[in-house]
Amino acid sequence: MNKKVDLFLEKREMVTRWYNILHDLPFEVPPPLHPQTLEPISPEDLLPIFPEAVIRQEVASEEFIDVPGEVLDIYRLWRPTPLIRARRLEEKLETPARIYYKFEGFSPVGSHKGNTAVAQAYYNRKEGVKRLTTETGAGQWGTALSMACAFFDLECTVYMVRISYTQKPYRRTLMEVYGSEVLPSPSSRTETGRGILASNPEHPGSLGIAISEAVEDAVSNPFTKYSLGSVLNHVLLHQTIIGEEVLLQLEQAGDKPDVVIGCVGGGSNFAGLVFPILRSFLQAKKSGKKAPQKPRIIAVEPTACPSLTRGLYAYDYGDSAGIVPALKMFTLGHGFVPPSIHAGGLRYHGMSPIISGLYKEGLIEAQAVGQKEVFQAAVLFSRTEGFLPAPESAHAVKVAIDVALEAKRENKSLSILFNLSGHGYLDLGAYEAHLKGSLEDYEPREEIERSLKDLPFSSAQEGS
Ligand SMILES: *Cc1c(COP(=O)(O)O)cnc(C)c1O
């Protein structure tokens, strides 16, 4: 621990605090409910799962939280990440709009997920935890947590959705390089996994099942805790380092965004960019002052897993087996297994409760897009800007291009900002399929209707 990094670059400005939007929200975030009793859970209920520092952050009320020094030392490896003006893309589109992107692919693990992985590993290590468990879909989160555990001498067990485990071996190898044990989920390691395998030995797995397995492993073993890569308040908090940097960088650029765009799986990279930008607006509203002009803020999701645009605002489990607390959120139902689109990080049935609240209150918008148009946009972006977007991030690219073309039609000069949450160099199989024309679009309306009939404890649900 406490290993300093020597960087031979000019001194750059580091942001040293996270922004806690709970301080300024104009609404209450409904509390998580105990999965059996349906009573609001107390912080102590979470102690078998998370370290105390993380539980405190989940319900913190202060405006800013300092990034611990040892976490900052690691952030310095890749932070601040660049904010880039996409001039070649602007020229190609012949748009009067100015397009900026924040590039979170500039980290050892290739996405924004390292921002929270390092913080969570640090807090666990400090409280004497020896092993972390987690789930991963396509592998970005598992990779980020594996690196963080290697830095803090923690063991790490990753339950990887079986279909990705067999179809996407490179991320698995990367996690093993960092020293993690990677198991295909459903696995025979847990009761949940054994039960599912008994009825279907070929089950492809899902994120919901992998979460159930990872939590079961953590609560039934000593010195072991669980780590989640999105959705929860503390994860979103850690990602706000992105937007805090952007505020400084936009000031340098002398610009203000009129439209802000991010892709959403559980909502963490979107929150990281958007929350600090919302701050001045929310604070002015709260104190009754004249609020500054709020930018248009757009969350982009896949048509294959459209929790905001097609889901219900209701209490639902975060996992398949119903062993983790139920959250009030936009959900497609915990039994929903999304079609296997290439943006694996966007295949989650629910949405962060804070983002769900912002959407319900009309403070943000949402759009769903299909993967064919998403990959077309990603190829255009690569040919003009060079970087290859992660399939997840390409959802934001697609809508940024749409908005820029709209500005062109209306001859409007506006400023567009989006988060390029990761690079796609380990997703070349998906790009190959796109170039060969073999990608499919999905709109699983009937499956969604079916799984929404099966929300838990409907008596505890108020109308949504
Ligand atoms: C995991 C991931 C996402 C989706 O997760 P959020 O919590 O919604 O940010 C988006 N982009 C990339 C590159 C990812 O790895």
XYZ file of C-alpha atoms and ligand atoms in Angstrom:
479
model
C 0.000 0.000 0.000
C 0.930 3.655 -0.264
C 3.085 3.255 -3.353
C 3.735 6.644 -4.962
C 3.730 7.016 -8.739
C 6.490 8.960 -10.496
C 5.072 10.641 -13.563
C 7.384 12.295 -16.030
C 4.865 14.665 -17.481
C 4.108 18.281 -16.821
C 2.110 18.799 -13.664
C -1.592 18.405 -14.344
C -4.526 19.524 -12.301
C -6.005 16.657 -10.274
C -9.538 16.838 -8.905
C -9.430 15.567 -5.332
C -13.115 15.279 -4.375
C -16.267 13.442 -5.372
C -19.623 15.238 -5.633
C -22.549 13.773 -3.669
C -25.775 14.623 -5.501
C -27.876 13.398 -2.519
C -26.998 16.785 -0.971
C -28.964 18.635 -3.663
C -31.703 16.363 -5.016
C -35.183 17.956 -5.056
C -36.743 14.596 -4.088
C -36.191 11.734 -1.643
C -34.669 8.548 -3.022
C -36.966 5.743 -1.740
C -35.072 3.433 0.666
C -33.981 -0.096 -0.307
C -36.266 -2.800 1.130
C -35.228 -6.032 2.811
C -35.941 -8.814 0.266
C -37.948 -10.935 2.738
C -39.490 -8.564 5.301
C -40.093 -5.739 2.802
C -39.105 -3.298 5.561
C -36.656 -0.494 4.745
C -33.193 -1.866 5.477
C -30.890 -0.341 8.053
C -27.202 0.302 7.339
C -26.333 -2.663 9.635
C -28.219 -5.012 7.315
C -25.604 -4.259 4.682
C -22.562 -4.987 6.872
C -22.163 -8.619 5.707
C -21.992 -7.354 2.127
C -20.130 -4.004 2.095
C -17.475 -2.277 4.237
C -18.639 0.462 6.626
C -17.073 3.342 4.705
C -18.987 2.364 1.575
C -22.279 1.976 3.489
C -21.779 5.479 4.932
C -21.274 6.863 1.423
C -24.469 5.158 0.279
C -26.476 7.498 2.543
C -24.054 10.443 2.897
C -25.452 13.956 3.097
C -22.354 16.159 2.707
C -21.839 17.922 -0.620
C -18.302 16.706 -1.315
C -16.263 13.710 -0.148
C -12.451 13.792 -0.378
C -10.790 11.125 -2.494
C -8.389 9.270 -0.131
C -4.693 9.891 -0.881
C -3.937 6.270 -1.755
C -6.814 6.236 -4.240
C -5.598 9.528 -5.754
C -2.104 8.053 -6.185
C -3.630 5.341 -8.380
C -6.006 7.728 -10.190
C -2.870 9.625 -11.253
C -1.982 6.691 -13.533
C -4.734 7.756 -15.932
C -6.407 10.893 -14.543
C -7.254 13.509 -15.496
C -8.594 11.905 -18.669
C -8.718 14.091 -21.767
C -11.683 16.161 -22.920
C -11.396 16.267 -26.706
C -13.106 18.479 -29.277
C -14.169 16.193 -32.141
C -13.273 18.611 -34.943
C -12.843 16.001 -37.670
C -16.218 14.505 -36.824
C -17.786 17.983 -36.876
C -16.275 18.611 -40.326
C -17.397 15.259 -41.653
C -20.962 15.933 -40.483
C -20.780 19.537 -41.746
C -22.503 20.584 -38.559
C -22.396 24.020 -36.937
C -22.439 22.202 -33.554
C -19.341 21.907 -31.365
C -18.834 18.320 -30.208
C -16.758 17.413 -27.133
C -16.089 13.973 -25.684
C -14.570 12.919 -22.393
C -12.446 9.818 -23.018
C -12.563 7.305 -20.154
C -10.937 4.585 -22.280
C -7.626 6.153 -21.257
C -7.099 3.827 -18.294
C -5.287 0.488 -17.876
C -8.618 -1.375 -17.901
C -10.032 0.646 -20.789
C -13.174 2.084 -19.180
C -14.503 4.350 -16.434
C -14.996 1.346 -14.119
C -11.546 1.661 -12.585
C -12.672 4.895 -10.857
C -14.914 3.016 -8.418
C -13.023 -0.311 -8.409
C -9.933 1.321 -6.888
C -11.976 3.189 -4.269
C -13.939 0.088 -3.240
C -10.832 -2.123 -3.029
C -9.151 0.551 -0.878
C -12.012 0.788 1.656
C -12.316 -3.008 1.914
C -8.586 -3.438 2.445
C -8.590 -0.749 5.126
C -11.305 -2.601 7.052
C -9.459 -5.935 7.026
C -11.273 -7.690 4.197
C -9.155 -10.356 2.460
C -11.253 -11.348 -0.555
C -13.796 -9.610 -2.801
C -16.458 -11.321 -4.902
C -18.269 -9.818 -7.846
C -20.143 -10.558 -11.057
C -19.235 -9.523 -14.573
C -21.056 -9.655 -17.903
C -18.780 -8.933 -20.830
C -15.890 -8.512 -18.407
C -15.152 -4.768 -18.054
C -16.200 -4.567 -14.424
C -14.462 -7.824 -13.503
C -11.292 -6.537 -15.164
C -11.397 -3.229 -13.290
C -11.964 -4.869 -9.901
C -9.255 -7.460 -10.616
C -6.693 -4.728 -11.223
C -7.781 -2.851 -8.101
C -7.521 -6.019 -5.977
C -4.032 -6.672 -7.339
C -3.009 -3.137 -6.268
C -4.325 -3.648 -2.717
C -3.276 -7.315 -2.240
C -6.846 -8.612 -2.092
C -8.017 -11.933 -3.506
C -10.805 -11.630 -6.051
C -13.435 -14.123 -7.237
C -15.365 -13.145 -10.361
C -18.619 -14.847 -11.403
C -18.683 -14.321 -15.164
C -21.907 -14.813 -17.138
C -21.317 -18.215 -18.778
C -22.071 -17.161 -22.352
C -19.424 -14.396 -22.151
C -17.022 -16.749 -20.364
C -17.061 -19.051 -23.371
C -17.534 -16.450 -26.146
C -15.232 -13.681 -24.884
C -12.109 -15.394 -23.542
C -9.787 -12.368 -23.708
C -11.343 -10.444 -20.813
C -11.291 -13.638 -18.765
C -7.572 -13.993 -19.470
C -6.993 -10.356 -18.505
C -8.722 -10.933 -15.142
C -6.562 -14.008 -14.586
C -3.448 -12.028 -15.461
C -4.390 -9.629 -12.637
C -4.629 -12.683 -10.352
C -8.396 -13.253 -10.054
C -10.249 -16.542 -9.971
C -12.884 -16.461 -12.729
C -15.850 -18.870 -12.601
C -18.526 -19.338 -15.263
C -21.948 -18.453 -13.805
C -24.155 -20.338 -13.039
C -21.413 -22.236 -11.195
C -21.355 -25.216 -8.866
C -19.702 -23.019 -6.190
C -23.004 -21.675 -4.789
C -26.423 -23.020 -3.860
C -28.044 -20.617 -6.351
C -25.769 -21.835 -9.142
C -26.172 -25.533 -8.300
C -29.959 -25.149 -8.281
C -29.988 -23.567 -11.736
C -27.512 -26.083 -13.187
C -29.605 -28.979 -11.852
C -32.549 -27.919 -13.998
C -30.467 -26.727 -16.972
C -26.776 -27.721 -17.189
C -26.392 -25.562 -20.337
C -27.852 -22.360 -18.812
C -26.166 -19.333 -20.526
C -26.328 -17.279 -17.317
C -27.300 -13.641 -16.744
C -26.035 -10.673 -14.735
C -28.856 -11.171 -12.216
C -27.806 -14.775 -11.558
C -24.117 -13.857 -11.291
C -24.958 -11.168 -8.695
C -26.896 -13.739 -6.630
C -23.901 -16.088 -6.706
C -21.327 -13.421 -5.811
C -23.424 -12.139 -2.869
C -24.084 -15.668 -1.572
C -20.328 -16.393 -1.687
C -19.531 -13.157 0.196
C -22.072 -13.541 3.006
C -21.217 -17.206 3.632
C -17.437 -16.752 3.951
C -15.334 -14.883 6.547
C -13.218 -11.831 5.585
C -15.090 -11.756 2.282
C -17.226 -8.936 0.921
C -19.023 -8.159 -2.297
C -18.416 -5.327 -4.726
C -20.879 -3.888 -7.256
C -19.775 -1.938 -10.352
C -22.848 0.254 -10.990
C -26.386 1.195 -9.828
C -25.722 2.021 -6.136
C -25.238 5.562 -4.796
C -21.605 5.054 -3.711
C -20.605 3.793 -7.169
C -22.158 6.834 -8.847
C -20.418 9.054 -6.290
C -16.981 7.643 -7.200
C -17.650 8.277 -10.894
C -18.309 12.001 -10.380
C -14.566 12.542 -10.697
C -15.372 12.474 -14.453
C -17.768 15.429 -14.410
C -15.707 17.395 -11.880
C -12.780 17.264 -14.324
C -15.050 18.189 -17.221
C -16.207 21.359 -15.419
C -12.569 22.533 -15.242
C -11.828 21.453 -18.793
C -14.871 23.229 -20.233
C -13.813 26.354 -18.418
C -10.434 26.070 -20.165
C -12.262 25.569 -23.460
C -14.438 28.609 -22.727
C -17.602 26.683 -23.532
C -20.801 25.411 -21.884
C -22.705 22.321 -23.028
C -26.240 22.713 -24.397
C -26.729 18.944 -24.714
C -25.102 16.287 -22.497
C -25.219 12.618 -23.501
C -24.184 9.318 -21.903
C -24.991 5.634 -22.327
C -26.743 3.861 -19.445
C -26.459 0.285 -18.190
C -26.879 0.700 -14.443
C -26.146 4.418 -14.874
C -22.705 5.009 -13.375
C -20.739 6.600 -16.238
C -23.736 8.763 -17.151
C -24.074 9.884 -13.534
C -20.348 10.558 -13.311
C -20.507 13.009 -16.202
C -23.925 14.520 -15.533
C -24.220 15.028 -11.745
C -21.526 17.733 -11.426
C -23.039 19.523 -14.435
C -26.472 19.459 -12.755
C -25.062 20.803 -9.481
C -25.384 24.563 -10.037
C -28.879 24.109 -11.423
C -30.099 21.958 -8.500
C -28.524 24.262 -5.904
C -30.074 27.387 -7.396
C -33.471 25.697 -7.439
C -33.080 24.551 -3.845
C -32.260 28.022 -2.561
C -34.998 29.639 -4.619
C -32.524 31.612 -6.742
C -32.895 32.042 -10.474
C -31.535 28.787 -11.912
C -29.023 28.835 -14.773
C -30.185 27.339 -18.063
C -30.247 23.550 -17.653
C -28.725 21.671 -20.599
C -30.701 18.919 -22.326
C -29.475 15.706 -20.740
C -30.000 12.426 -22.617
C -29.502 8.898 -21.270
C -29.067 6.391 -24.106
C -30.024 2.734 -23.731
C -30.307 -0.212 -26.138
C -33.699 -1.179 -27.623
C -32.801 -4.709 -26.455
C -32.765 -3.637 -22.774
C -34.779 -0.397 -22.493
C -35.355 -0.016 -18.741
C -36.054 3.769 -18.781
C -38.131 3.988 -21.956
C -40.107 0.740 -21.537
C -39.750 -0.273 -17.887
C -41.903 0.430 -14.829
C -40.927 2.622 -11.864
C -41.342 0.052 -9.103
C -39.587 -1.866 -6.339
C -37.675 -4.804 -7.804
C -34.780 -7.059 -6.861
C -31.330 -6.195 -8.123
C -30.546 -9.882 -8.725
C -32.384 -12.921 -10.108
C -32.672 -14.995 -6.953
C -34.066 -12.116 -4.856
C -31.384 -12.239 -2.158
C -30.213 -8.620 -2.421
C -32.346 -5.659 -1.263
C -35.132 -4.461 -3.524
C -34.661 -1.002 -5.058
C -37.231 1.479 -6.336
C -36.156 1.936 -9.922
C -37.116 1.740 -13.559
C -37.008 -2.000 -14.212
C -37.848 -4.560 -16.855
C -38.357 -7.194 -14.140
C -35.612 -9.169 -12.387
C -36.440 -12.249 -14.450
C -35.822 -10.447 -17.762
C -32.903 -11.923 -19.698
C -31.943 -9.366 -22.379
C -31.084 -10.496 -25.920
C -27.338 -10.973 -26.304
C -26.372 -7.683 -27.939
C -22.659 -6.862 -28.072
C -22.919 -4.021 -25.564
C -22.813 -6.480 -22.652
C -22.411 -3.654 -20.117
C -25.886 -2.315 -20.984
C -27.685 -5.633 -20.390
C -29.057 -4.962 -16.895
C -32.780 -5.160 -16.070
C -32.844 -2.164 -13.689
C -31.488 1.381 -13.352
C -29.830 3.338 -10.559
C -32.485 4.674 -8.119
C -31.069 8.224 -8.330
C -31.175 8.249 -12.127
C -34.638 6.680 -12.046
C -35.766 9.564 -9.809
C -34.216 12.222 -12.063
C -35.980 10.665 -15.049
C -39.303 10.438 -13.244
C -39.008 14.130 -12.293
C -38.307 15.098 -15.901
C -34.794 16.396 -15.192
C -33.268 14.049 -17.773
C -34.518 12.445 -21.016
C -33.979 8.932 -22.352
C -33.685 7.399 -25.821
C -33.372 3.785 -26.956
C -31.296 2.907 -30.042
C -30.652 -0.310 -31.972
C -27.211 -1.878 -32.263
C -26.929 -1.663 -36.067
C -27.194 2.142 -36.094
C -24.943 2.225 -33.031
C -22.107 0.381 -34.793
C -22.522 2.564 -37.910
C -22.002 5.612 -35.711
C -19.008 3.973 -34.001
C -17.317 3.294 -37.360
C -17.848 6.901 -38.475
C -16.407 8.068 -35.166
C -13.341 5.798 -35.534
C -12.674 6.986 -39.084
C -12.734 10.633 -38.012
C -11.438 10.605 -34.412
C -9.251 7.471 -34.406
C -10.331 5.899 -31.126
C -12.465 2.749 -31.362
C -15.488 3.149 -29.016
C -16.654 0.355 -26.717
C -20.027 -0.946 -28.002
C -21.637 0.550 -24.860
C -20.077 3.995 -25.407
C -21.082 3.865 -29.083
C -24.701 4.333 -27.942
C -23.734 7.836 -26.772
C -21.802 8.455 -30.011
C -24.908 7.587 -32.033
C -27.137 10.110 -30.271
C -24.421 12.803 -30.268
C -24.234 12.445 -34.070
C -28.041 12.606 -34.329
C -28.136 15.834 -32.312
C -25.308 17.325 -34.394
C -27.193 16.530 -37.615
C -30.375 18.050 -36.173
C -28.386 21.215 -35.410
C -27.239 21.227 -39.022
C -30.790 20.947 -40.361
C -31.909 23.779 -38.107
C -28.670 25.698 -38.651
C -28.196 26.036 -34.895
C -24.826 26.526 -33.272
C -24.871 24.505 -30.087
C -22.430 22.636 -27.914
C -22.684 18.852 -27.455
C -20.828 16.905 -24.750
C -20.769 13.129 -24.419
C -18.951 10.495 -22.410
C -16.875 7.974 -24.343
C -16.954 5.543 -21.429
C -14.458 3.046 -22.825
C -12.487 1.733 -25.794
C -13.513 -1.238 -27.917
C -10.195 -2.948 -28.654
C -11.345 -6.150 -26.957
C -14.662 -6.022 -28.828
C -13.302 -6.468 -32.334
C -15.450 -9.584 -32.783
C -18.491 -7.320 -32.565
C -17.015 -4.891 -35.104
C -16.218 -7.824 -37.396
C -19.857 -8.944 -37.205
C -20.970 -5.388 -38.003
C -18.670 -5.104 -41.037
C -19.930 -8.483 -42.305
C -23.517 -7.259 -41.893
C -24.496 -10.035 -39.508
C -25.722 -7.926 -36.571
C -29.376 -8.050 -35.559
C -31.643 -5.529 -33.825
C -33.947 -6.611 -31.018
C -37.144 -5.228 -29.498
C -38.237 -7.850 -26.970
C -41.704 -6.373 -26.238
C -43.463 -9.599 -25.287
C -40.643 -10.787 -23.035
C -40.704 -7.444 -21.212
C -44.474 -7.562 -20.799
C -44.174 -11.055 -19.354
C -41.392 -10.293 -16.889
C -43.101 -7.081 -15.716
C -46.078 -9.173 -14.603
C -43.745 -10.867 -12.178
C -42.561 -7.945 -10.036
C -42.079 -8.914 -6.375
C -44.529 -8.158 -3.548
C -46.946 -6.080 -5.589
C -48.769 -5.096 -2.384
C -45.782 -2.953 -1.356
C -45.872 -1.084 -4.662
C -47.602 2.261 -4.843
C -48.763 3.348 -8.270
C -45.897 4.427 -10.483
C -20.018 -1.184 -17.841
C -19.926 -0.180 -18.900
C -21.010 0.681 -19.192
C -22.340 0.596 -18.503
O -22.329 0.765 -17.126
P -22.817 2.120 -16.417
O -22.781 1.803 -14.987
O -24.185 2.421 -16.930
O -21.850 3.156 -16.813
C -20.839 1.631 -20.182
N -19.691 1.736 -20.865
C -18.621 0.914 -20.629
C -17.389 1.075 -21.434
C -18.711 -0.066 -19.644
O -17.683 -0.865 -19.415
